[in-house]
Short mmCIF file of C-alpha atoms in Angstrom, two decimals:
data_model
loop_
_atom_site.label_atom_id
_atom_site.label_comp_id
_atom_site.label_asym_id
_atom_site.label_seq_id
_atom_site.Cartn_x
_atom_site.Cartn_y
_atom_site.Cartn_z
CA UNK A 8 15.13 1.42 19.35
CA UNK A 9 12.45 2.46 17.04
CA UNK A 10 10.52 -0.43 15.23
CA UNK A 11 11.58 0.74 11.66
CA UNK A 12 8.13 1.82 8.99
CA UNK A 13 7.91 -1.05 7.33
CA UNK A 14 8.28 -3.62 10.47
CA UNK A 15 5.15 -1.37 11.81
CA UNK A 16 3.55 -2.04 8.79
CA UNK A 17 4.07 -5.26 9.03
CA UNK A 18 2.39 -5.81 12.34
CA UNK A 19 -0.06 -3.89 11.18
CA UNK A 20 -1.44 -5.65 8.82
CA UNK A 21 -1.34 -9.60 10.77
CA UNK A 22 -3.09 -7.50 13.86
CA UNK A 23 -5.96 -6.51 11.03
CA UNK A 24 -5.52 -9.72 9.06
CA UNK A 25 -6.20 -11.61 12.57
CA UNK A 26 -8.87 -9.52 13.88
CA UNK A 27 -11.00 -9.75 10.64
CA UNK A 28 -10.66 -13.79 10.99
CA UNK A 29 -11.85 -13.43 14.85
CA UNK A 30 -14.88 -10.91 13.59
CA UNK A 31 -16.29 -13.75 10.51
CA UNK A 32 -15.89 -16.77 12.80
CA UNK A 33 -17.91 -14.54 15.71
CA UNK A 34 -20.34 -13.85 13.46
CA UNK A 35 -21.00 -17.71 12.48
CA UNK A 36 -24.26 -18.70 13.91
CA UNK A 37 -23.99 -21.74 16.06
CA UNK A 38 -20.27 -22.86 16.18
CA UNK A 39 -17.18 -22.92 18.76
CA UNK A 40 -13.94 -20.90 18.02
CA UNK A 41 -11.14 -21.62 19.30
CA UNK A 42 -8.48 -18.51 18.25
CA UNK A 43 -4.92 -18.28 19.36
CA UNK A 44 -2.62 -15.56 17.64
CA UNK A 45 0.88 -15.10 18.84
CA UNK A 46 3.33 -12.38 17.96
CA UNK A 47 6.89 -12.43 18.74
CA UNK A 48 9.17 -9.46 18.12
CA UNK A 49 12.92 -9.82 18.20
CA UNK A 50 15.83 -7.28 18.00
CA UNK A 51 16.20 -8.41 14.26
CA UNK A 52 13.17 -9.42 12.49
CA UNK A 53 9.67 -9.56 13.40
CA UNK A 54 8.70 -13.32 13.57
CA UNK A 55 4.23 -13.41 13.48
CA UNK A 56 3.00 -16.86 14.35
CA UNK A 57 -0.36 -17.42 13.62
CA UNK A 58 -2.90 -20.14 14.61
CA UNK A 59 -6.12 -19.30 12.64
CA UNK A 60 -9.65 -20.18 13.89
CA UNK A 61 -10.95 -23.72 14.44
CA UNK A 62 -15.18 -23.96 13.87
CA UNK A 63 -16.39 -26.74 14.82
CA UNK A 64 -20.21 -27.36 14.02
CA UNK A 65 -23.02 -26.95 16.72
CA UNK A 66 -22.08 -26.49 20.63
CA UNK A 67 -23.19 -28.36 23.39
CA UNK A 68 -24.66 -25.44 25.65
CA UNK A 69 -27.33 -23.51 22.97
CA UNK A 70 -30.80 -24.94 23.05
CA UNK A 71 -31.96 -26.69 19.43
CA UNK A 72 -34.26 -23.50 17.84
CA UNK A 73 -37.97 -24.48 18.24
CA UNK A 74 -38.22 -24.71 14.13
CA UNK A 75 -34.88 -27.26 13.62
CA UNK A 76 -37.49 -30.15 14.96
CA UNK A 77 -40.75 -30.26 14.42
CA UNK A 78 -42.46 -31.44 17.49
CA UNK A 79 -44.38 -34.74 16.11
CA UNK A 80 -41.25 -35.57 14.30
CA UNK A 81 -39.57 -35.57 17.33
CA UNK A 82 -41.74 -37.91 19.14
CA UNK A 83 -41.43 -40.35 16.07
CA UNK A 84 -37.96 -40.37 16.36
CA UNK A 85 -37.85 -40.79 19.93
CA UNK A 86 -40.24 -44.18 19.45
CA UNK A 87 -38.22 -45.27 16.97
CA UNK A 88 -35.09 -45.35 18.57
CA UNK A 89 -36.87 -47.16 21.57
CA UNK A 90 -38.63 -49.45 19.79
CA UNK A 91 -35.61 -50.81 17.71
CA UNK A 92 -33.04 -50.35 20.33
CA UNK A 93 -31.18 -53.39 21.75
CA UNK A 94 -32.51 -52.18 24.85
CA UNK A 95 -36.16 -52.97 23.80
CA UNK A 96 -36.83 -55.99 25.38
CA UNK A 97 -37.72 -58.45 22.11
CA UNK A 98 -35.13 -61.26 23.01
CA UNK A 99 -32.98 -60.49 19.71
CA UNK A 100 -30.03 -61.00 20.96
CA UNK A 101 -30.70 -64.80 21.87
CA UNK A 102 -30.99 -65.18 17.61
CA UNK A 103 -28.58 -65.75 15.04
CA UNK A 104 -30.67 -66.36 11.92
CA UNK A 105 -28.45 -69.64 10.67
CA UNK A 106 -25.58 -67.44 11.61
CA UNK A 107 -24.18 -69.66 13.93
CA UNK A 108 -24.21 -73.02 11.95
CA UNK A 109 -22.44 -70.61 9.24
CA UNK A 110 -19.77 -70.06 11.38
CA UNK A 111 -19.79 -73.43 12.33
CA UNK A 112 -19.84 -74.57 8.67
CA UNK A 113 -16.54 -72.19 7.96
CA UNK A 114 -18.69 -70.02 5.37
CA UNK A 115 -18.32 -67.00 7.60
CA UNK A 116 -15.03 -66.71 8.71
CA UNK A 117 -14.04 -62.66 8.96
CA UNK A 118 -15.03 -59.37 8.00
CA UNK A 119 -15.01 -60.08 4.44
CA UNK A 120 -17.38 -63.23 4.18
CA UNK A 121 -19.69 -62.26 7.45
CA UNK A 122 -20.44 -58.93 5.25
CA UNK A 123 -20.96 -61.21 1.81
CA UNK A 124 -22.91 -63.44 3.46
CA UNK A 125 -25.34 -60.65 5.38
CA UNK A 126 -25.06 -58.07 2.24
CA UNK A 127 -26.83 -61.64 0.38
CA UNK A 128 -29.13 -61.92 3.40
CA UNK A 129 -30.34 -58.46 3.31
CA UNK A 130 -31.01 -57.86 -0.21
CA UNK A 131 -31.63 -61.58 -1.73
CA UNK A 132 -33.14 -63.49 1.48
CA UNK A 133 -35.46 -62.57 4.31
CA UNK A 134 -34.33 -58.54 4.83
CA UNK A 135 -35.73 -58.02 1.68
CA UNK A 136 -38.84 -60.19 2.59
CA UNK A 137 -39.41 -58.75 5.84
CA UNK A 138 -38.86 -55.23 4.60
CA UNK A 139 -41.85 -55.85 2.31
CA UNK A 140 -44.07 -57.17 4.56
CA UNK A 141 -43.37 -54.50 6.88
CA UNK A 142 -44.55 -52.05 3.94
CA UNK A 143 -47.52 -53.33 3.42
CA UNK A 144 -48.77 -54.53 7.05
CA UNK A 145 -47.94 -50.66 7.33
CA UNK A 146 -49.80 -49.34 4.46
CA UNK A 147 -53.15 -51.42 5.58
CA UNK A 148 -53.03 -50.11 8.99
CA UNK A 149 -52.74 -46.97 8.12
CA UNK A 150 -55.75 -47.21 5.50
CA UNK A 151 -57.59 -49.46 8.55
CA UNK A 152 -58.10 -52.63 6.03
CA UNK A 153 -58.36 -55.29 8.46
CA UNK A 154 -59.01 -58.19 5.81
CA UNK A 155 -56.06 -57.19 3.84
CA UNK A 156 -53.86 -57.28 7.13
CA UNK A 157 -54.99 -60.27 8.32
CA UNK A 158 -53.75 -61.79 4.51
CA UNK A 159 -50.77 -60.19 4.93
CA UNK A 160 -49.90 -61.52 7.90
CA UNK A 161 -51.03 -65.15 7.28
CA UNK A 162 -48.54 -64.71 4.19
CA UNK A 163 -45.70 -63.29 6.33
CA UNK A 164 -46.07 -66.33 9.00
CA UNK A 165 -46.01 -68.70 5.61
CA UNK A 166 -43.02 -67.42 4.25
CA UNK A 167 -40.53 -68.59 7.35
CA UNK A 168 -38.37 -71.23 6.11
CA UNK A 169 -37.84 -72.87 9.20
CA UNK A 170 -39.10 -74.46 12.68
CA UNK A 171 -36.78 -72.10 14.75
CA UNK A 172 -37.04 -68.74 12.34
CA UNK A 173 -40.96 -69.07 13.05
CA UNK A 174 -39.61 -69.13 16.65
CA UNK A 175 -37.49 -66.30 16.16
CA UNK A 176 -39.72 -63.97 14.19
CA UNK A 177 -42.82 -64.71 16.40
CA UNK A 178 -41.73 -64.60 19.84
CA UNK A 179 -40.29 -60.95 18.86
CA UNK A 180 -43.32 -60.16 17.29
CA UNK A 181 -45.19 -61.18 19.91
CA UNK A 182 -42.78 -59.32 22.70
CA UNK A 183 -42.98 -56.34 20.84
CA UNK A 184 -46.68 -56.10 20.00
CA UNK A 185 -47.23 -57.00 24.27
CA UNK A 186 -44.91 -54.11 25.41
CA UNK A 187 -46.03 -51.22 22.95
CA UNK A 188 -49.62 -52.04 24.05
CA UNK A 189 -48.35 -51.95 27.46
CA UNK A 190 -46.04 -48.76 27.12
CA UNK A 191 -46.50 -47.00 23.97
CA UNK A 192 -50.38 -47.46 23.64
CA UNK A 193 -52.12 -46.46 20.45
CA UNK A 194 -55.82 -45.81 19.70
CA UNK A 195 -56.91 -48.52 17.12
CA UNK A 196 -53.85 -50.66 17.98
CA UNK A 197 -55.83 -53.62 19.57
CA UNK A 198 -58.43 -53.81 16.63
CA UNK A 199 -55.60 -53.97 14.33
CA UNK A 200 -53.77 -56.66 16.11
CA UNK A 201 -57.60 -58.66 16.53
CA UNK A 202 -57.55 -58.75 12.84
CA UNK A 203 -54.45 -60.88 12.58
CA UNK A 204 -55.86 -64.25 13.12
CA UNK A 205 -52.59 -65.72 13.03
CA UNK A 206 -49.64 -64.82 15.11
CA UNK A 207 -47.78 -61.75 14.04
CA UNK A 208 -44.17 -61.99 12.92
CA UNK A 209 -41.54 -59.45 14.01
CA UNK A 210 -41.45 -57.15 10.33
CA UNK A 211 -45.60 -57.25 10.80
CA UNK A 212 -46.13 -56.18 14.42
CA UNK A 213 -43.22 -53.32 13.66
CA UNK A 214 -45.17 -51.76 10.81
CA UNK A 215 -48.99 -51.95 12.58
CA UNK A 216 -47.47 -50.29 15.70
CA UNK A 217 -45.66 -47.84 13.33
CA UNK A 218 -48.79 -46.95 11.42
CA UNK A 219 -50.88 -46.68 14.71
CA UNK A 220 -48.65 -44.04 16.05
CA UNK A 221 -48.50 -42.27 12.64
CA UNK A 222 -44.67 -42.59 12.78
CA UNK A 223 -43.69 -42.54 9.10
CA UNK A 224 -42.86 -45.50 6.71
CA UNK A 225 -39.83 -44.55 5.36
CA UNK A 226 -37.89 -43.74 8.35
CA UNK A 227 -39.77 -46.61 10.27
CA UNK A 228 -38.11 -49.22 7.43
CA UNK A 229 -34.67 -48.02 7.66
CA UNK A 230 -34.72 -48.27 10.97
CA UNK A 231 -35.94 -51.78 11.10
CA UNK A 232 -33.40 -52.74 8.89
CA UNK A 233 -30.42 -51.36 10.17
CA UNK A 234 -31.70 -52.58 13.70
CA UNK A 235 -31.58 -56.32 11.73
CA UNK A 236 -28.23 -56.25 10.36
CA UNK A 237 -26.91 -54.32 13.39
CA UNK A 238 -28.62 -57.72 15.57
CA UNK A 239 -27.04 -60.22 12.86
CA UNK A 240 -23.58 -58.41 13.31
CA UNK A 241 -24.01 -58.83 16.93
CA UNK A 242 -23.93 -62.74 16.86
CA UNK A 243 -21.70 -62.51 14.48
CA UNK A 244 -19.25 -60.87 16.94
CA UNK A 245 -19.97 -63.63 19.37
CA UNK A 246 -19.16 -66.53 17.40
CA UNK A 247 -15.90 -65.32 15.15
CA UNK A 248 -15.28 -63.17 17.11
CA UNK A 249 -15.30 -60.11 16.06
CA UNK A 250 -13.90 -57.26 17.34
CA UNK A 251 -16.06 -54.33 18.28
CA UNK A 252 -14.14 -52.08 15.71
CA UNK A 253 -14.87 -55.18 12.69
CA UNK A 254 -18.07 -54.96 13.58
CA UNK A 255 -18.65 -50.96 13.13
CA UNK A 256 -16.62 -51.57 9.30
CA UNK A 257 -19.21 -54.79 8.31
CA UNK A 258 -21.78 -52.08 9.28
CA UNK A 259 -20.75 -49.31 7.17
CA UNK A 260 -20.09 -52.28 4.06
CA UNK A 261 -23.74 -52.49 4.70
CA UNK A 262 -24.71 -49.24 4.39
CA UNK A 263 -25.82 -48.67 0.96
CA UNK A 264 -27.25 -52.28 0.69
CA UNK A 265 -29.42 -51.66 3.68
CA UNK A 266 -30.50 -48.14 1.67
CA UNK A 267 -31.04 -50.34 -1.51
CA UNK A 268 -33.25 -52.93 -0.08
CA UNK A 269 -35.17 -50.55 1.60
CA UNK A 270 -35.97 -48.32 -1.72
CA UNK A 271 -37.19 -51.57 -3.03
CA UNK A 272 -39.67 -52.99 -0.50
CA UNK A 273 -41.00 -49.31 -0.76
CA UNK A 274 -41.83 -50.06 -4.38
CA UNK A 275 -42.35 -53.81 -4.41
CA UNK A 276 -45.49 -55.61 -4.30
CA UNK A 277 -46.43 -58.90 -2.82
CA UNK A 278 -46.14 -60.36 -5.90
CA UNK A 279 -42.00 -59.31 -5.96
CA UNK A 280 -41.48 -61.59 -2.49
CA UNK A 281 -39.08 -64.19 -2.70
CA UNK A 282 -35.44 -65.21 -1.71
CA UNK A 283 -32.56 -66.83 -3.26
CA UNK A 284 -30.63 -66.94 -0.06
CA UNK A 285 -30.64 -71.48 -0.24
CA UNK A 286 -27.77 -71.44 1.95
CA UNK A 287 -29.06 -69.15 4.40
CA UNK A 288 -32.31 -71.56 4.52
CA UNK A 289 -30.16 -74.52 4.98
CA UNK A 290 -28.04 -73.09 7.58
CA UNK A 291 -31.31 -72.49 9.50
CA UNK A 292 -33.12 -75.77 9.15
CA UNK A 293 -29.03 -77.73 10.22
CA UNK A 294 -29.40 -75.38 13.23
CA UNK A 295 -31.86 -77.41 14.86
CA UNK A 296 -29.67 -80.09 15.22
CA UNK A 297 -26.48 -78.23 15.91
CA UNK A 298 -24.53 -80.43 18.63
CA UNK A 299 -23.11 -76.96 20.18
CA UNK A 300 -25.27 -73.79 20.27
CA UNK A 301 -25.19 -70.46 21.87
CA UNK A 302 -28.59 -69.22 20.08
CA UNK A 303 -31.89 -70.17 19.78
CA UNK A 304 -31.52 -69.99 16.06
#
């Protein structure tokens, strides 16, 4: 039988409608389509069933363009990701900063006091102090002022509040300084590191071999940080426990905290350092004599 005019037009117009949708979507630069279009005709009506295009950004087989990443910043964001990996070999995972007595103590319990007690940490305690330092041992690096390092670091190993954080912050320092000189090498690194006449601590050593390899400051501080609060989280997990889905929510609580901090060690002077975190102090000085103890601090 005849498909009656206005049927025809009918099926007309979806076969345009659905061709112009597969003709934008082609013409997309960089995306996947996935099109299905289904018409199904019947003895009494026409019936069109339509599934419209689904983009879905960037595909896994075209090459990056040369100009999406320039080639230096590349290599800085390779060595950053290395360096503050928990693959790097630093030993953080063997630290809780106080996080354990905490536990212990019953002032971290769950989701909602671990990320209390870290979001006071990182903005009131020693994130906040060790972002600054970093800033600043980074800054005189990079300007090749060996007497003003050399303060700076004799002020950074000062400011630990206890026997086993010294521990903590200069045996990573220490591994991390020894393995960049012996992987990542860096004209000017060892003259810089001869300055220090005291031994570095971990936010210190991070921002001299930053500078040396002219990776920049900004993106060399947020990744410190979140590479801090990601290693607190991970005790955490340990000792609650915490799942590995809790974890991934305390991180994104932290999120604008860890952006906030940073923004202000980028502005703060030496004169701004200082914690209010007396809690956090205490919970690292009652470590020491924990009975039970899965960390070194």
């Amino acid at each position: 039988m005849p498909m009656p005019a206005t049927r025809m037009d009918t099926t007309m117009r979806i076969t345009i409608t659905v061709m112009k949708v597969i003709m934008i979507i082609m013409a997309m630069p960089r995306m996947t389509m996935v099109t299905t279009t289904t018409i199904t005709t019947t003895s009494i009506a026409i019936t069109p069933t339509i599934t419209t295009a689904t983009c879905m950004l960037m595909t896994t087989n075209e090459p990056v363009r040369a100009g999406d990443l320039a080639e230096h910043e590349a290599a800085a964001l390779y060595r950053l990701m290395t360096w503050l990996s928990p693959a790097f070999p630093v030993g953080g995972f063997s630290y809780s900063s106080g996080i354990e007595w905490a536990v212990e103590a019953g002032d971290i319990t769950d989701i909602a006091t671990l990320a209390d007690w870290l979001d006071a940490m990182l903005g009131d305690g020693s994130g906040f102090c060790d972002a600054t330092f970093l800033v600043h041992a980074y800054r005189a690096a990079e300007a090749d002022e060996t007497a003003t390092l050399n303060e700076i670091a004799e002020l950074a190993a000062a400011f630990v509040p206890s026997r086993e954080r010294q521990l903590e912050t200069t045996s990573q320092g220490r591994a991390f300084v020894d393995i960049a000189r012996a992987a990542w090498d860096a004209d000017g690194l060892d003259v810089m590191i001869a300055a220090c006449r005291t031994p570095l601590v971990y936010p210190i050593a991070v921002g001299v071999v930053a500078a040396q390899h002219g990776v920049p400051l900004a993106p060399t501080l947020h990744a410190f940080l979140h590479a801090l609060v990601s290693n607190w989280i991970s005790a955490a997990g340990r000792l609650i426990p915490l799942g590995q889905t809790d974890s991934q929510r305390v991180l994104v609580k932290l999120e604008a905290a860890v952006a906030a901090t940073a923004n202000r060690a980028l502005n703060a002077a030496l004169d701004d350092l200082g914690s209010a975190t007396f809690r956090a102090d205490l919970a690292s000085l009652r470590h020491e004599t924990q009975y039970t103890r899965l960390f070194r601090s």
